[in-house]
Amino acid sequence: MSTQSKRTTVVSKEDAEAAADIIKEDDESIENDENGIEDQGGDDISEITLLDSFIERGISAGDVKKLKEAGYFTVESVAYTPKKALTTIKGLSESKVDKILKEASNVVDLGFTTAMEVHQRRNEMIHITTGSKELDKVLGGGIETGSITELFGEFRTGKTQLCHTLAVSCQLPVNRGGAEGKCLYIDTEGTFRPDRILSTAQRFKLSTEDTLNNIAIARAYNTDHQSSLLVQAAALMSETRFALLIVDSTIALFRTDYSGRGELSARQMHLARFLRHLQRLADEFGVAIVITNHVVAQPDSGAAMFNPDPKKPTGGNIIAHAACTRLYLRKDRGENRICKIYDSPSLPETETMFAISEAGINDIRDD
């Protein structure tokens, strides 16, 4: 079990249930237990503070506009950003940045708290069901909100299928294993399929039309575009409630845009900034972040002859330290797959089996 500590913003069940106004309560959805999530700015369950509140604290509207243009939409996002990054924003002098950071520190608590308070928040944390009861059990209830979960494995091991299932299950009510929020989906390999969403929504008895409308999908075409999409994601999260952000896959474009050892350092620095931005969104909005990753073989490794599975996740230590929970997916017979807890600060190293069905991730059949 990894002992690496992670700082996360935890979404409480009480806060999530208080955000139930976001869910449409029309007669059809109540009768069929279907979902519909409205756009209501400011009703985010992580209790974020919108950037416009700076105006009441003496920050000019022009400076607030400059911060928004640079990708900062909440006071939390400013408070979590180092001073040198803010001073690079055109039109913000060092004195202005000092004033902005001072006001941000008056709003956001960046100091110490007791371990008991952290323990209580974690006990109230929302987990998003994977669709498999056995997989949820080893994950402590499902995918954790407020942190980054990495899925890595070979092709055809269920990474994308699990992402599709989570994009639907995050919209479920809390008492059904969901988080009552929308999903942001960044597709870098062109593998998103609405048909999979429809079949999974029918399985969970959700409105197929509402389910599709509650998923914001964007195709990334290069690493710069992939990073810029996180700025748009922050803007969307500041306007309405999102519960999940998926990046499938995180590493694909970095492996093609940067080639050879000569560009390895630049690639890793860009990847580190992208992952740090993801963690900032998790801290800021309390959403679950799910990323997928590739594996590489180590045929020339001296330990390969003693290791029946000489594969390792790509991205090196950059991804290893950024991801809070790392799940290793492997193939089994037929549609069955194996999920191993590869690294986690709180979960034991164990594994379980799940199945890929037409309706998404499910438990394996006994027959």
PDB file of C-alpha atoms in Angstrom, residues 10-274:
ATOM      1  CA  VAL A  10     -13.880  15.994  -0.687  1.00  0.00           C
ATOM      2  CA  VAL A  11     -17.480  16.133  -1.807  1.00  0.00           C
ATOM      3  CA  SER A  12     -19.848  15.251   1.046  1.00  0.00           C
ATOM      4  CA  LYS A  13     -23.035  13.258   0.599  1.00  0.00           C
ATOM      5  CA  GLU A  14     -25.016  15.940   2.439  1.00  0.00           C
ATOM      6  CA  ASP A  15     -23.801  18.619   0.028  1.00  0.00           C
ATOM      7  CA  ALA A  16     -24.596  16.426  -2.955  1.00  0.00           C
ATOM      8  CA  GLU A  17     -28.111  15.758  -1.746  1.00  0.00           C
ATOM      9  CA  ALA A  18     -28.555  19.499  -1.199  1.00  0.00           C
ATOM     10  CA  ALA A  19     -27.748  19.966  -4.881  1.00  0.00           C
ATOM     11  CA  ALA A  20     -30.721  17.844  -5.917  1.00  0.00           C
ATOM     12  CA  ASP A  21     -32.383  20.979  -7.283  1.00  0.00           C
ATOM     13  CA  ILE A  22     -30.109  20.562 -10.264  1.00  0.00           C
ATOM     14  CA  ILE A  23     -31.983  17.396 -11.223  1.00  0.00           C
ATOM     15  CA  LYS A  24     -35.156  17.923 -13.231  1.00  0.00           C
ATOM     16  CA  GLU A  25     -38.147  16.594 -11.394  1.00  0.00           C
ATOM     17  CA  ASP A  26     -40.645  16.236 -14.200  1.00  0.00           C
ATOM     18  CA  ASP A  27     -43.321  13.558 -14.017  1.00  0.00           C
ATOM     19  CA  GLU A  28     -41.682  11.268 -16.532  1.00  0.00           C
ATOM     20  CA  SER A  29     -38.304  11.245 -14.780  1.00  0.00           C
ATOM     21  CA  ILE A  30     -39.899  10.590 -11.400  1.00  0.00           C
ATOM     22  CA  GLU A  31     -42.032   7.742 -12.716  1.00  0.00           C
ATOM     23  CA  ASN A  32     -39.163   6.016 -14.543  1.00  0.00           C
ATOM     24  CA  ASP A  33     -36.374   7.120 -12.180  1.00  0.00           C
ATOM     25  CA  GLU A  34     -34.787   8.945 -15.105  1.00  0.00           C
ATOM     26  CA  ASN A  35     -32.354  11.809 -14.898  1.00  0.00           C
ATOM     27  CA  GLY A  36     -32.057  15.365 -16.161  1.00  0.00           C
ATOM     28  CA  ILE A  37     -29.459  17.846 -14.942  1.00  0.00           C
ATOM     29  CA  GLU A  38     -30.124  21.515 -15.530  1.00  0.00           C
ATOM     30  CA  ASP A  39     -27.622  24.312 -16.070  1.00  0.00           C
ATOM     31  CA  GLN A  40     -27.682  26.327 -12.856  1.00  0.00           C
ATOM     32  CA  GLY A  41     -24.644  28.465 -12.252  1.00  0.00           C
ATOM     33  CA  GLY A  42     -23.372  28.624  -8.696  1.00  0.00           C
ATOM     34  CA  ASP A  43     -25.050  25.413  -7.515  1.00  0.00           C
ATOM     35  CA  ASP A  44     -21.876  23.367  -7.494  1.00  0.00           C
ATOM     36  CA  ILE A  45     -21.724  21.043  -4.487  1.00  0.00           C
ATOM     37  CA  SER A  46     -18.075  21.741  -3.777  1.00  0.00           C
ATOM     38  CA  GLU A  47     -19.121  25.251  -2.662  1.00  0.00           C
ATOM     39  CA  ILE A  48     -16.764  27.086  -4.976  1.00  0.00           C
ATOM     40  CA  THR A  49     -16.441  30.876  -4.885  1.00  0.00           C
ATOM     41  CA  LEU A  50     -16.857  32.469  -8.310  1.00  0.00           C
ATOM     42  CA  LEU A  51     -14.239  34.979  -9.415  1.00  0.00           C
ATOM     43  CA  ASP A  52     -16.786  37.810  -9.653  1.00  0.00           C
ATOM     44  CA  SER A  53     -16.799  37.956  -5.853  1.00  0.00           C
ATOM     45  CA  PHE A  54     -13.380  39.654  -6.131  1.00  0.00           C
ATOM     46  CA  ILE A  55     -15.144  42.800  -7.375  1.00  0.00           C
ATOM     47  CA  GLU A  56     -16.834  43.189  -3.981  1.00  0.00           C
ATOM     48  CA  ARG A  57     -13.384  42.968  -2.382  1.00  0.00           C
ATOM     49  CA  GLY A  58     -11.866  45.866  -4.296  1.00  0.00           C
ATOM     50  CA  ILE A  59     -10.461  44.046  -7.335  1.00  0.00           C
ATOM     51  CA  SER A  60     -11.365  45.874 -10.540  1.00  0.00           C
ATOM     52  CA  ALA A  61     -13.718  44.270 -13.060  1.00  0.00           C
ATOM     53  CA  GLY A  62     -10.989  44.648 -15.683  1.00  0.00           C
ATOM     54  CA  ASP A  63      -8.537  42.587 -13.650  1.00  0.00           C
ATOM     55  CA  VAL A  64     -11.183  39.935 -13.022  1.00  0.00           C
ATOM     56  CA  LYS A  65     -11.791  39.759 -16.781  1.00  0.00           C
ATOM     57  CA  LYS A  66      -8.061  39.278 -17.388  1.00  0.00           C
ATOM     58  CA  LEU A  67      -7.988  36.406 -14.907  1.00  0.00           C
ATOM     59  CA  LYS A  68     -10.929  34.741 -16.654  1.00  0.00           C
ATOM     60  CA  GLU A  69      -9.269  35.130 -20.044  1.00  0.00           C
ATOM     61  CA  ALA A  70      -6.224  33.372 -18.583  1.00  0.00           C
ATOM     62  CA  GLY A  71      -8.356  30.427 -17.456  1.00  0.00           C
ATOM     63  CA  TYR A  72      -9.140  31.321 -13.827  1.00  0.00           C
ATOM     64  CA  PHE A  73     -12.857  31.227 -13.016  1.00  0.00           C
ATOM     65  CA  THR A  74     -12.956  30.734  -9.239  1.00  0.00           C
ATOM     66  CA  VAL A  75     -11.199  32.226  -6.239  1.00  0.00           C
ATOM     67  CA  GLU A  76      -9.904  28.740  -5.424  1.00  0.00           C
ATOM     68  CA  SER A  77      -8.130  28.477  -8.784  1.00  0.00           C
ATOM     69  CA  VAL A  78      -6.303  31.740  -8.052  1.00  0.00           C
ATOM     70  CA  ALA A  79      -5.416  30.697  -4.496  1.00  0.00           C
ATOM     71  CA  TYR A  80      -3.906  27.404  -5.741  1.00  0.00           C
ATOM     72  CA  THR A  81      -1.735  29.144  -8.376  1.00  0.00           C
ATOM     73  CA  PRO A  82       1.852  30.291  -7.687  1.00  0.00           C
ATOM     74  CA  LYS A  83       2.546  34.011  -7.858  1.00  0.00           C
ATOM     75  CA  LYS A  84       4.958  33.736 -10.788  1.00  0.00           C
ATOM     76  CA  ALA A  85       2.218  32.194 -12.945  1.00  0.00           C
ATOM     77  CA  LEU A  86      -0.178  35.062 -12.213  1.00  0.00           C
ATOM     78  CA  THR A  87       2.424  37.725 -12.964  1.00  0.00           C
ATOM     79  CA  THR A  88       2.725  36.367 -16.512  1.00  0.00           C
ATOM     80  CA  ILE A  89      -0.872  37.443 -17.224  1.00  0.00           C
ATOM     81  CA  LYS A  90      -0.788  40.500 -19.448  1.00  0.00           C
ATOM     82  CA  GLY A  91      -1.957  43.620 -17.622  1.00  0.00           C
ATOM     83  CA  LEU A  92      -1.423  42.336 -14.072  1.00  0.00           C
ATOM     84  CA  SER A  93       1.481  43.986 -12.276  1.00  0.00           C
ATOM     85  CA  GLU A  94       3.216  42.417  -9.302  1.00  0.00           C
ATOM     86  CA  SER A  95       1.415  44.755  -6.902  1.00  0.00           C
ATOM     87  CA  LYS A  96      -1.958  43.782  -8.392  1.00  0.00           C
ATOM     88  CA  VAL A  97      -1.105  40.109  -8.105  1.00  0.00           C
ATOM     89  CA  ASP A  98      -0.117  40.574  -4.451  1.00  0.00           C
ATOM     90  CA  LYS A  99      -3.489  42.210  -3.745  1.00  0.00           C
ATOM     91  CA  ILE A 100      -5.366  39.455  -5.618  1.00  0.00           C
ATOM     92  CA  LEU A 101      -3.548  36.700  -3.721  1.00  0.00           C
ATOM     93  CA  LYS A 102      -4.155  38.449  -0.403  1.00  0.00           C
ATOM     94  CA  GLU A 103      -7.906  38.606  -1.089  1.00  0.00           C
ATOM     95  CA  ALA A 104      -7.894  34.984  -2.245  1.00  0.00           C
ATOM     96  CA  SER A 105      -6.215  33.874   0.986  1.00  0.00           C
ATOM     97  CA  ASN A 106      -8.951  35.657   2.949  1.00  0.00           C
ATOM     98  CA  VAL A 107     -11.583  33.539   1.175  1.00  0.00           C
ATOM     99  CA  VAL A 108      -9.870  30.156   0.791  1.00  0.00           C
ATOM    100  CA  ASP A 109      -8.513  28.385   3.864  1.00  0.00           C
ATOM    101  CA  LEU A 110      -4.983  27.306   2.956  1.00  0.00           C
ATOM    102  CA  GLY A 111      -3.830  26.559   6.488  1.00  0.00           C
ATOM    103  CA  PHE A 112      -3.770  23.530   8.739  1.00  0.00           C
ATOM    104  CA  THR A 113      -6.777  21.529   9.859  1.00  0.00           C
ATOM    105  CA  THR A 114      -7.172  18.608  12.236  1.00  0.00           C
ATOM    106  CA  ALA A 115      -6.886  14.998  11.151  1.00  0.00           C
ATOM    107  CA  MET A 116     -10.356  14.421  12.629  1.00  0.00           C
ATOM    108  CA  GLU A 117     -11.888  16.938  10.214  1.00  0.00           C
ATOM    109  CA  VAL A 118     -10.147  15.243   7.295  1.00  0.00           C
ATOM    110  CA  HIS A 119     -11.371  11.865   8.563  1.00  0.00           C
ATOM    111  CA  GLN A 120     -14.952  13.099   8.774  1.00  0.00           C
ATOM    112  CA  ARG A 121     -14.831  14.537   5.251  1.00  0.00           C
ATOM    113  CA  ARG A 122     -13.444  11.310   3.847  1.00  0.00           C
ATOM    114  CA  ASN A 123     -16.200   9.314   5.551  1.00  0.00           C
ATOM    115  CA  GLU A 124     -18.725  11.510   3.709  1.00  0.00           C
ATOM    116  CA  MET A 125     -16.950  11.236   0.363  1.00  0.00           C
ATOM    117  CA  ILE A 126     -18.952  10.291  -2.709  1.00  0.00           C
ATOM    118  CA  HIS A 127     -17.805   7.347  -4.834  1.00  0.00           C
ATOM    119  CA  ILE A 128     -19.026   6.763  -8.395  1.00  0.00           C
ATOM    120  CA  THR A 129     -20.037   3.197  -9.178  1.00  0.00           C
ATOM    121  CA  THR A 130     -18.157   1.367 -11.925  1.00  0.00           C
ATOM    122  CA  GLY A 131     -21.169  -0.797 -12.745  1.00  0.00           C
ATOM    123  CA  SER A 132     -19.556  -3.868 -11.125  1.00  0.00           C
ATOM    124  CA  LYS A 133     -20.284  -4.580  -7.469  1.00  0.00           C
ATOM    125  CA  GLU A 134     -17.094  -6.607  -7.086  1.00  0.00           C
ATOM    126  CA  LEU A 135     -14.975  -3.843  -8.583  1.00  0.00           C
ATOM    127  CA  ASP A 136     -16.711  -1.230  -6.417  1.00  0.00           C
ATOM    128  CA  LYS A 137     -15.943  -3.370  -3.360  1.00  0.00           C
ATOM    129  CA  VAL A 138     -12.162  -3.417  -3.899  1.00  0.00           C
ATOM    130  CA  LEU A 139     -12.236   0.331  -4.699  1.00  0.00           C
ATOM    131  CA  GLY A 140     -13.926   1.133  -1.403  1.00  0.00           C
ATOM    132  CA  GLY A 141     -17.250   2.026  -3.036  1.00  0.00           C
ATOM    133  CA  GLY A 142     -16.231   3.082  -6.539  1.00  0.00           C
ATOM    134  CA  ILE A 143     -14.185   5.837  -8.193  1.00  0.00           C
ATOM    135  CA  GLU A 144     -13.190   8.445  -5.620  1.00  0.00           C
ATOM    136  CA  THR A 145     -14.170  12.093  -6.135  1.00  0.00           C
ATOM    137  CA  GLY A 146     -11.675  14.890  -5.584  1.00  0.00           C
ATOM    138  CA  SER A 147      -8.676  12.948  -6.879  1.00  0.00           C
ATOM    139  CA  ILE A 148      -7.106  11.409 -10.005  1.00  0.00           C
ATOM    140  CA  THR A 149      -7.686   7.740 -10.844  1.00  0.00           C
ATOM    141  CA  GLU A 150      -5.523   6.195 -13.566  1.00  0.00           C
ATOM    142  CA  LEU A 151      -6.568   3.195 -15.682  1.00  0.00           C
ATOM    143  CA  PHE A 152      -3.719   1.547 -17.568  1.00  0.00           C
ATOM    144  CA  GLY A 153      -3.336  -1.659 -19.513  1.00  0.00           C
ATOM    145  CA  GLU A 154      -2.963  -3.118 -22.987  1.00  0.00           C
ATOM    146  CA  PHE A 155      -5.493  -2.577 -25.766  1.00  0.00           C
ATOM    147  CA  ARG A 156      -8.852  -4.346 -25.308  1.00  0.00           C
ATOM    148  CA  THR A 157      -8.585  -4.506 -21.518  1.00  0.00           C
ATOM    149  CA  GLY A 158     -11.672  -2.368 -20.836  1.00  0.00           C
ATOM    150  CA  LYS A 159     -10.221   1.095 -20.185  1.00  0.00           C
ATOM    151  CA  THR A 160     -12.478   2.948 -22.617  1.00  0.00           C
ATOM    152  CA  GLN A 161     -15.477   0.760 -21.767  1.00  0.00           C
ATOM    153  CA  LEU A 162     -15.083   1.635 -18.090  1.00  0.00           C
ATOM    154  CA  CYS A 163     -14.878   5.333 -19.025  1.00  0.00           C
ATOM    155  CA  HIS A 164     -18.145   5.061 -20.971  1.00  0.00           C
ATOM    156  CA  THR A 165     -19.884   3.393 -18.027  1.00  0.00           C
ATOM    157  CA  LEU A 166     -18.629   6.049 -15.581  1.00  0.00           C
ATOM    158  CA  ALA A 167     -19.847   8.822 -17.901  1.00  0.00           C
ATOM    159  CA  VAL A 168     -23.353   7.456 -17.330  1.00  0.00           C
ATOM    160  CA  SER A 169     -23.164   6.271 -13.717  1.00  0.00           C
ATOM    161  CA  CYS A 170     -21.920   9.658 -12.461  1.00  0.00           C
ATOM    162  CA  GLN A 171     -25.359  11.047 -13.369  1.00  0.00           C
ATOM    163  CA  LEU A 172     -27.168   8.643 -11.040  1.00  0.00           C
ATOM    164  CA  PRO A 173     -28.536   9.776  -7.658  1.00  0.00           C
ATOM    165  CA  VAL A 174     -26.153   9.375  -4.725  1.00  0.00           C
ATOM    166  CA  ASN A 175     -28.244   6.550  -3.254  1.00  0.00           C
ATOM    167  CA  ARG A 176     -27.737   4.577  -6.477  1.00  0.00           C
ATOM    168  CA  GLY A 177     -23.959   4.992  -6.599  1.00  0.00           C
ATOM    169  CA  GLY A 178     -23.826   8.197  -8.627  1.00  0.00           C
ATOM    170  CA  ALA A 179     -22.836  11.791  -7.944  1.00  0.00           C
ATOM    171  CA  GLU A 180     -25.784  13.652  -9.517  1.00  0.00           C
ATOM    172  CA  GLY A 181     -23.590  15.559 -11.946  1.00  0.00           C
ATOM    173  CA  LYS A 182     -22.614  15.866 -15.580  1.00  0.00           C
ATOM    174  CA  CYS A 183     -19.529  14.435 -17.272  1.00  0.00           C
ATOM    175  CA  LEU A 184     -16.739  16.107 -19.259  1.00  0.00           C
ATOM    176  CA  TYR A 185     -15.039  13.734 -21.703  1.00  0.00           C
ATOM    177  CA  ILE A 186     -11.781  14.548 -23.531  1.00  0.00           C
ATOM    178  CA  ASP A 187     -11.214  11.995 -26.307  1.00  0.00           C
ATOM    179  CA  THR A 188      -7.688  11.937 -27.742  1.00  0.00           C
ATOM    180  CA  GLU A 189      -7.915   8.707 -29.764  1.00  0.00           C
ATOM    181  CA  GLY A 190     -11.361   8.944 -31.370  1.00  0.00           C
ATOM    182  CA  THR A 191     -12.819   6.048 -29.372  1.00  0.00           C
ATOM    183  CA  PHE A 192     -15.910   7.710 -27.876  1.00  0.00           C
ATOM    184  CA  ARG A 193     -19.083   5.938 -29.016  1.00  0.00           C
ATOM    185  CA  PRO A 194     -22.546   7.345 -28.165  1.00  0.00           C
ATOM    186  CA  ASP A 195     -24.094   3.910 -28.811  1.00  0.00           C
ATOM    187  CA  ARG A 196     -22.293   2.585 -25.719  1.00  0.00           C
ATOM    188  CA  ILE A 197     -23.702   5.470 -23.705  1.00  0.00           C
ATOM    189  CA  LEU A 198     -27.244   4.702 -24.883  1.00  0.00           C
ATOM    190  CA  SER A 199     -27.104   1.016 -23.945  1.00  0.00           C
ATOM    191  CA  THR A 200     -25.616   1.806 -20.528  1.00  0.00           C
ATOM    192  CA  ALA A 201     -28.251   4.499 -19.879  1.00  0.00           C
ATOM    193  CA  GLN A 202     -31.012   2.000 -20.670  1.00  0.00           C
ATOM    194  CA  ARG A 203     -29.464  -0.445 -18.228  1.00  0.00           C
ATOM    195  CA  PHE A 204     -29.569   2.155 -15.445  1.00  0.00           C
ATOM    196  CA  LYS A 205     -33.106   3.200 -16.475  1.00  0.00           C
ATOM    197  CA  LEU A 206     -32.041   6.742 -17.347  1.00  0.00           C
ATOM    198  CA  SER A 207     -33.413   8.962 -20.084  1.00  0.00           C
ATOM    199  CA  THR A 208     -31.143   8.324 -23.070  1.00  0.00           C
ATOM    200  CA  GLU A 209     -31.609  11.846 -24.437  1.00  0.00           C
ATOM    201  CA  ASP A 210     -30.844  13.519 -21.093  1.00  0.00           C
ATOM    202  CA  THR A 211     -27.878  11.229 -20.525  1.00  0.00           C
ATOM    203  CA  LEU A 212     -26.277  12.208 -23.842  1.00  0.00           C
ATOM    204  CA  ASN A 213     -26.987  15.901 -23.223  1.00  0.00           C
ATOM    205  CA  ASN A 214     -25.294  15.654 -19.810  1.00  0.00           C
ATOM    206  CA  ILE A 215     -21.991  14.542 -21.374  1.00  0.00           C
ATOM    207  CA  ALA A 216     -19.797  17.300 -22.827  1.00  0.00           C
ATOM    208  CA  ILE A 217     -17.403  15.662 -25.290  1.00  0.00           C
ATOM    209  CA  ALA A 218     -14.356  17.210 -26.987  1.00  0.00           C
ATOM    210  CA  ARG A 219     -11.859  15.629 -29.373  1.00  0.00           C
ATOM    211  CA  ALA A 220      -8.247  16.693 -28.738  1.00  0.00           C
ATOM    212  CA  TYR A 221      -5.934  16.762 -31.770  1.00  0.00           C
ATOM    213  CA  ASN A 222      -2.574  17.713 -30.242  1.00  0.00           C
ATOM    214  CA  THR A 223      -1.029  18.246 -26.821  1.00  0.00           C
ATOM    215  CA  ASP A 224      -1.537  22.023 -26.856  1.00  0.00           C
ATOM    216  CA  HIS A 225      -5.192  21.560 -27.755  1.00  0.00           C
ATOM    217  CA  GLN A 226      -5.511  18.917 -25.055  1.00  0.00           C
ATOM    218  CA  SER A 227      -4.188  21.344 -22.447  1.00  0.00           C
ATOM    219  CA  SER A 228      -6.363  24.226 -23.655  1.00  0.00           C
ATOM    220  CA  LEU A 229      -9.467  22.066 -23.259  1.00  0.00           C
ATOM    221  CA  LEU A 230      -8.891  22.104 -19.495  1.00  0.00           C
ATOM    222  CA  VAL A 231      -9.406  25.879 -19.532  1.00  0.00           C
ATOM    223  CA  GLN A 232     -12.767  25.342 -21.224  1.00  0.00           C
ATOM    224  CA  ALA A 233     -13.519  22.596 -18.714  1.00  0.00           C
ATOM    225  CA  ALA A 234     -12.921  24.996 -15.818  1.00  0.00           C
ATOM    226  CA  ALA A 235     -15.283  27.518 -17.414  1.00  0.00           C
ATOM    227  CA  LEU A 236     -18.029  24.899 -17.770  1.00  0.00           C
ATOM    228  CA  MET A 237     -17.558  23.649 -14.213  1.00  0.00           C
ATOM    229  CA  SER A 238     -17.936  27.181 -12.870  1.00  0.00           C
ATOM    230  CA  GLU A 239     -21.332  27.480 -14.587  1.00  0.00           C
ATOM    231  CA  THR A 240     -23.028  24.168 -13.757  1.00  0.00           C
ATOM    232  CA  ARG A 241     -22.489  21.008 -11.774  1.00  0.00           C
ATOM    233  CA  PHE A 242     -20.084  18.398 -13.118  1.00  0.00           C
ATOM    234  CA  ALA A 243     -19.137  15.246 -11.216  1.00  0.00           C
ATOM    235  CA  LEU A 244     -16.560  13.638 -13.508  1.00  0.00           C
ATOM    236  CA  LEU A 245     -13.794  14.555 -15.963  1.00  0.00           C
ATOM    237  CA  ILE A 246     -12.431  11.794 -18.222  1.00  0.00           C
ATOM    238  CA  VAL A 247      -9.282  11.991 -20.368  1.00  0.00           C
ATOM    239  CA  ASP A 248      -8.996   8.975 -22.710  1.00  0.00           C
ATOM    240  CA  SER A 249      -6.112   8.764 -23.147  1.00  0.00           C
ATOM    241  CA  THR A 250      -3.756  11.123 -21.367  1.00  0.00           C
ATOM    242  CA  ILE A 251      -0.521   9.973 -22.967  1.00  0.00           C
ATOM    243  CA  ALA A 252      -1.437   9.198 -26.602  1.00  0.00           C
ATOM    244  CA  LEU A 253      -0.806  12.644 -28.100  1.00  0.00           C
ATOM    245  CA  PHE A 254       2.299  13.219 -25.993  1.00  0.00           C
ATOM    246  CA  ARG A 255       3.834  10.032 -27.447  1.00  0.00           C
ATOM    247  CA  THR A 256       3.392  11.331 -31.003  1.00  0.00           C
ATOM    248  CA  ASP A 257       3.961  15.086 -30.574  1.00  0.00           C
ATOM    249  CA  TYR A 258       7.282  14.454 -28.807  1.00  0.00           C
ATOM    250  CA  SER A 259       9.707  11.884 -30.197  1.00  0.00           C
ATOM    251  CA  GLY A 260      13.074  10.563 -29.104  1.00  0.00           C
ATOM    252  CA  ARG A 261      15.147  11.154 -26.017  1.00  0.00           C
ATOM    253  CA  GLY A 262      15.981  14.669 -27.184  1.00  0.00           C
ATOM    254  CA  GLU A 263      12.385  15.775 -26.550  1.00  0.00           C
ATOM    255  CA  LEU A 264      11.752  13.575 -23.526  1.00  0.00           C
ATOM    256  CA  SER A 265      12.399  16.344 -20.991  1.00  0.00           C
ATOM    257  CA  ALA A 266      10.082  18.782 -22.794  1.00  0.00           C
ATOM    258  CA  ARG A 267       7.403  16.095 -23.056  1.00  0.00           C
ATOM    259  CA  GLN A 268       7.553  15.263 -19.363  1.00  0.00           C
ATOM    260  CA  MET A 269       7.395  18.926 -18.355  1.00  0.00           C
ATOM    261  CA  HIS A 270       4.336  19.503 -20.557  1.00  0.00           C
ATOM    262  CA  LEU A 271       2.719  16.326 -19.231  1.00  0.00           C
ATOM    263  CA  ALA A 272       3.437  17.389 -15.647  1.00  0.00           C
ATOM    264  CA  ARG A 273       1.741  20.755 -16.212  1.00  0.00           C
ATOM    265  CA  PHE A 274      -1.285  19.028 -17.744  1.00  0.00           C
TER     266      PHE A 274
END
